Amino acid sequence: ALTAQGGYKSDAISAVNYAMAMGAQISSNSWGGHSESHSLQQAIQVAMEAGHLFVSAAGNDNANADQYPFYPCVYPHVLCVAASNSEDEFTFFSNYGVQSVELVAPGQNIISTYLGVNEYTSLTGTSFGTSLVAGAAALLFSWLRGAVNTVQTVEDIRWLLLDTAQELSWTTGFVGNG
């Protein structure tokens, strides 16, 4: 299980497999690290081949993930999300990488609930942008499947998000899209 001290790759693999068994088509993954796991990569690949969109946080090390990989963000076809601030500027903490990080979403000073506290607080991290992108993907997927009645795959949704992302002047050289 994931705790404040972290978790095990076997737990991550179990979570991916559980999401697939439950029929989840999109997952928001606000966890990761710098050690590679071929077993985890294989579980994610199997999920994606079965039609699952895997959205991952880029990490909070202010590092180039192309040079210092952050997993699972850098695995092929994972939709990896960095963080911006309220002014649409890149944050001081977010990982980046033209090859590995594809989108940027708000991730600084996000008002959210906090574990163990019965109030809201301001939090920061690429996890928040990841949740926003996964939520946008789910809404788009639901709308295209339901109201518009067009059959779309989650891979189509991924490309729709990438193709319609607003490219900001500073994103060139930092992320793949916008």
mmCIF file of C-alpha atoms in Angstrom:
data_model
loop_
_atom_site.group_PDB
_atom_site.id
_atom_site.type_symbol
_atom_site.label_atom_id
_atom_site.label_comp_id
_atom_site.label_asym_id
_atom_site.label_seq_id
_atom_site.Cartn_x
_atom_site.Cartn_y
_atom_site.Cartn_z
ATOM 1 C CA ALA A 1 0.000 0.000 0.000
ATOM 2 C CA LEU A 2 1.067 3.582 -0.599
ATOM 3 C CA THR A 3 1.967 5.458 2.579
ATOM 4 C CA ALA A 4 3.620 8.777 3.407
ATOM 5 C CA GLN A 5 6.938 6.931 3.105
ATOM 6 C CA GLY A 6 6.148 5.581 -0.356
ATOM 7 C CA GLY A 7 5.172 2.182 -1.669
ATOM 8 C CA TYR A 8 6.341 -0.819 -3.637
ATOM 9 C CA LYS A 9 6.382 -1.379 -7.386
ATOM 10 C CA SER A 10 4.402 -4.569 -6.783
ATOM 11 C CA ASP A 11 1.626 -2.400 -5.285
ATOM 12 C CA ALA A 12 1.686 -0.162 -8.365
ATOM 13 C CA ILE A 13 1.439 -3.211 -10.623
ATOM 14 C CA SER A 14 -1.471 -4.511 -8.530
ATOM 15 C CA ALA A 15 -3.191 -1.122 -8.839
ATOM 16 C CA VAL A 16 -2.808 -1.114 -12.642
ATOM 17 C CA ASN A 17 -4.140 -4.679 -12.840
ATOM 18 C CA TYR A 18 -7.038 -3.831 -10.506
ATOM 19 C CA ALA A 19 -7.986 -0.794 -12.609
ATOM 20 C CA MET A 20 -8.065 -3.002 -15.683
ATOM 21 C CA ALA A 21 -10.104 -5.713 -13.935
ATOM 22 C CA MET A 22 -12.651 -3.078 -12.852
ATOM 23 C CA GLY A 23 -12.951 -1.721 -16.396
ATOM 24 C CA ALA A 24 -11.345 1.669 -15.759
ATOM 25 C CA GLN A 25 -10.457 3.364 -19.019
ATOM 26 C CA ILE A 26 -8.481 6.290 -17.571
ATOM 27 C CA SER A 27 -6.269 6.477 -14.491
ATOM 28 C CA SER A 28 -4.635 9.398 -12.707
ATOM 29 C CA ASN A 29 -1.247 8.364 -11.333
ATOM 30 C CA SER A 30 0.339 10.850 -8.950
ATOM 31 C CA TRP A 31 3.251 8.703 -7.913
ATOM 32 C CA GLY A 32 6.604 7.698 -9.315
ATOM 33 C CA GLY A 33 10.323 7.529 -8.827
ATOM 34 C CA HIS A 34 13.704 7.257 -10.471
ATOM 35 C CA SER A 35 14.124 3.492 -10.602
ATOM 36 C CA GLU A 36 12.891 1.618 -13.640
ATOM 37 C CA SER A 37 10.731 -1.497 -13.437
ATOM 38 C CA HIS A 38 10.251 -3.672 -16.491
ATOM 39 C CA SER A 39 7.360 -5.455 -14.736
ATOM 40 C CA LEU A 40 5.579 -2.149 -14.118
ATOM 41 C CA GLN A 41 6.258 -0.998 -17.672
ATOM 42 C CA GLN A 42 4.809 -4.264 -18.974
ATOM 43 C CA ALA A 43 1.665 -3.933 -16.800
ATOM 44 C CA ILE A 44 1.130 -0.371 -18.058
ATOM 45 C CA GLN A 45 1.731 -1.462 -21.662
ATOM 46 C CA VAL A 46 -0.808 -4.292 -21.353
ATOM 47 C CA ALA A 47 -3.335 -1.847 -19.879
ATOM 48 C CA MET A 48 -2.791 0.664 -22.673
ATOM 49 C CA GLU A 49 -3.072 -2.023 -25.346
ATOM 50 C CA ALA A 50 -6.427 -2.946 -23.776
ATOM 51 C CA GLY A 51 -7.627 0.662 -24.201
ATOM 52 C CA HIS A 52 -6.552 2.315 -20.952
ATOM 53 C CA LEU A 53 -5.241 5.910 -20.815
ATOM 54 C CA PHE A 54 -2.474 6.160 -18.218
ATOM 55 C CA VAL A 55 -1.955 9.768 -17.039
ATOM 56 C CA SER A 56 1.173 10.271 -14.921
ATOM 57 C CA ALA A 57 2.768 13.042 -12.880
ATOM 58 C CA ALA A 58 6.097 14.351 -14.197
ATOM 59 C CA GLY A 59 7.627 14.594 -10.723
ATOM 60 C CA ASN A 60 8.735 17.465 -8.508
ATOM 61 C CA ASP A 61 12.541 17.435 -8.799
ATOM 62 C CA ASN A 62 13.000 20.382 -11.211
ATOM 63 C CA ALA A 63 14.891 17.961 -13.451
ATOM 64 C CA ASN A 64 14.937 17.108 -17.139
ATOM 65 C CA ALA A 65 13.118 13.763 -17.230
ATOM 66 C CA ASP A 66 14.688 13.058 -20.633
ATOM 67 C CA GLN A 67 18.103 12.962 -18.915
ATOM 68 C CA TYR A 68 17.036 11.859 -15.411
ATOM 69 C CA PRO A 69 14.049 9.583 -16.037
ATOM 70 C CA PHE A 70 11.049 9.714 -13.721
ATOM 71 C CA TYR A 71 8.973 6.542 -13.958
ATOM 72 C CA PRO A 72 6.270 5.821 -15.036
ATOM 73 C CA CYS A 73 6.183 9.248 -16.720
ATOM 74 C CA VAL A 74 8.850 8.357 -19.292
ATOM 75 C CA TYR A 75 7.347 5.044 -20.419
ATOM 76 C CA PRO A 76 6.065 5.078 -24.025
ATOM 77 C CA HIS A 77 2.508 6.368 -24.567
ATOM 78 C CA VAL A 78 2.070 7.454 -20.944
ATOM 79 C CA LEU A 79 0.478 10.911 -20.877
ATOM 80 C CA CYS A 80 2.952 12.743 -18.634
ATOM 81 C CA VAL A 81 1.947 16.044 -16.999
ATOM 82 C CA ALA A 82 4.125 18.871 -15.639
ATOM 83 C CA ALA A 83 2.928 21.783 -13.483
ATOM 84 C CA SER A 84 2.273 25.459 -14.171
ATOM 85 C CA ASN A 85 1.322 28.266 -11.797
ATOM 86 C CA SER A 86 -1.718 30.569 -11.848
ATOM 87 C CA GLU A 87 0.012 32.836 -14.397
ATOM 88 C CA ASP A 88 0.512 29.932 -16.867
ATOM 89 C CA GLU A 89 4.240 29.965 -16.101
ATOM 90 C CA PHE A 90 6.375 26.914 -15.501
ATOM 91 C CA THR A 91 6.853 26.168 -11.812
ATOM 92 C CA PHE A 92 10.207 26.059 -10.044
ATOM 93 C CA PHE A 93 9.715 22.442 -8.933
ATOM 94 C CA SER A 94 8.221 20.580 -11.898
ATOM 95 C CA ASN A 95 10.160 18.072 -13.943
ATOM 96 C CA TYR A 96 10.213 18.732 -17.673
ATOM 97 C CA GLY A 97 11.401 17.063 -20.883
ATOM 98 C CA VAL A 98 10.551 17.500 -24.557
ATOM 99 C CA GLN A 99 10.555 13.738 -25.193
ATOM 100 C CA SER A 100 8.876 12.552 -21.996
ATOM 101 C CA VAL A 101 6.615 15.318 -20.658
ATOM 102 C CA GLU A 102 3.687 16.087 -22.942
ATOM 103 C CA LEU A 103 1.367 18.518 -21.168
ATOM 104 C CA VAL A 104 1.420 21.204 -18.490
ATOM 105 C CA ALA A 105 -1.524 21.887 -16.168
ATOM 106 C CA PRO A 106 -2.037 23.953 -13.001
ATOM 107 C CA GLY A 107 -0.108 22.490 -10.085
ATOM 108 C CA GLN A 108 0.918 25.316 -7.776
ATOM 109 C CA ASN A 109 -1.125 26.687 -4.856
ATOM 110 C CA ILE A 110 -4.068 24.393 -5.577
ATOM 111 C CA ILE A 111 -6.822 24.593 -2.958
ATOM 112 C CA SER A 112 -7.633 21.038 -1.910
ATOM 113 C CA THR A 113 -8.607 18.836 0.978
ATOM 114 C CA TYR A 114 -5.787 17.468 3.104
ATOM 115 C CA LEU A 115 -5.565 14.089 4.831
ATOM 116 C CA GLY A 116 -6.335 14.323 8.537
ATOM 117 C CA VAL A 117 -7.460 17.948 8.442
ATOM 118 C CA ASN A 118 -11.117 18.974 8.252
ATOM 119 C CA GLU A 119 -10.429 21.992 6.099
ATOM 120 C CA TYR A 120 -8.959 23.053 2.798
ATOM 121 C CA THR A 121 -5.339 23.966 2.263
ATOM 122 C CA SER A 122 -3.071 25.206 -0.531
ATOM 123 C CA LEU A 123 -0.948 22.430 -2.037
ATOM 124 C CA THR A 124 1.651 22.229 -4.775
ATOM 125 C CA GLY A 125 2.890 19.444 -7.073
ATOM 126 C CA THR A 126 2.612 17.837 -10.488
ATOM 127 C CA SER A 127 0.025 15.484 -8.962
ATOM 128 C CA PHE A 128 -2.582 18.229 -9.170
ATOM 129 C CA GLY A 129 -2.047 18.904 -12.871
ATOM 130 C CA THR A 130 -2.166 15.155 -13.456
ATOM 131 C CA SER A 131 -5.591 14.928 -11.825
ATOM 132 C CA LEU A 132 -6.874 17.855 -13.895
ATOM 133 C CA VAL A 133 -5.694 16.282 -17.165
ATOM 134 C CA ALA A 134 -7.141 12.867 -16.241
ATOM 135 C CA GLY A 135 -10.435 14.548 -15.350
ATOM 136 C CA ALA A 136 -10.487 16.480 -18.627
ATOM 137 C CA ALA A 137 -9.783 13.250 -20.524
ATOM 138 C CA ALA A 138 -12.636 11.477 -18.721
ATOM 139 C CA LEU A 139 -15.086 14.308 -19.418
ATOM 140 C CA LEU A 140 -14.085 14.446 -23.077
ATOM 141 C CA PHE A 141 -14.303 10.669 -23.416
ATOM 142 C CA SER A 142 -17.735 10.580 -21.769
ATOM 143 C CA TRP A 143 -19.057 13.463 -23.855
ATOM 144 C CA LEU A 144 -17.826 12.041 -27.166
ATOM 145 C CA ARG A 145 -19.215 8.618 -26.335
ATOM 146 C CA GLY A 146 -22.536 9.875 -24.972
ATOM 147 C CA ALA A 147 -23.890 13.234 -26.068
ATOM 148 C CA VAL A 148 -22.189 13.362 -29.438
ATOM 149 C CA ASN A 149 -22.488 9.596 -29.926
ATOM 150 C CA THR A 150 -19.134 9.199 -31.608
ATOM 151 C CA VAL A 151 -17.085 6.183 -30.689
ATOM 152 C CA GLN A 152 -13.660 7.307 -29.564
ATOM 153 C CA THR A 153 -10.834 5.318 -28.024
ATOM 154 C CA VAL A 154 -8.834 6.647 -25.118
ATOM 155 C CA GLU A 155 -5.873 6.897 -27.492
ATOM 156 C CA ASP A 156 -8.003 9.248 -29.626
ATOM 157 C CA ILE A 157 -8.701 11.268 -26.473
ATOM 158 C CA ARG A 158 -4.972 11.389 -25.717
ATOM 159 C CA TRP A 159 -4.204 12.765 -29.173
ATOM 160 C CA LEU A 160 -7.109 15.211 -28.979
ATOM 161 C CA LEU A 161 -5.695 16.623 -25.734
ATOM 162 C CA LEU A 162 -2.192 16.840 -27.210
ATOM 163 C CA ASP A 163 -3.335 18.381 -30.498
ATOM 164 C CA THR A 164 -5.517 21.029 -28.860
ATOM 165 C CA ALA A 165 -3.176 21.991 -26.010
ATOM 166 C CA GLN A 166 -2.333 25.676 -26.059
ATOM 167 C CA GLU A 167 1.369 26.051 -26.684
ATOM 168 C CA LEU A 168 2.844 28.782 -24.524
ATOM 169 C CA SER A 169 6.007 30.651 -25.474
ATOM 170 C CA TRP A 170 8.033 29.038 -22.699
ATOM 171 C CA THR A 171 6.916 25.440 -23.325
ATOM 172 C CA THR A 172 9.259 25.054 -26.312
ATOM 173 C CA GLY A 173 12.244 23.140 -25.032
ATOM 174 C CA PHE A 174 10.458 22.153 -21.810
ATOM 175 C CA VAL A 175 7.549 19.915 -22.837
ATOM 176 C CA GLY A 176 6.324 18.155 -25.953
ATOM 177 C CA ASN A 177 3.016 19.959 -26.490
ATOM 178 C CA GLY A 178 1.588 22.642 -24.228
#
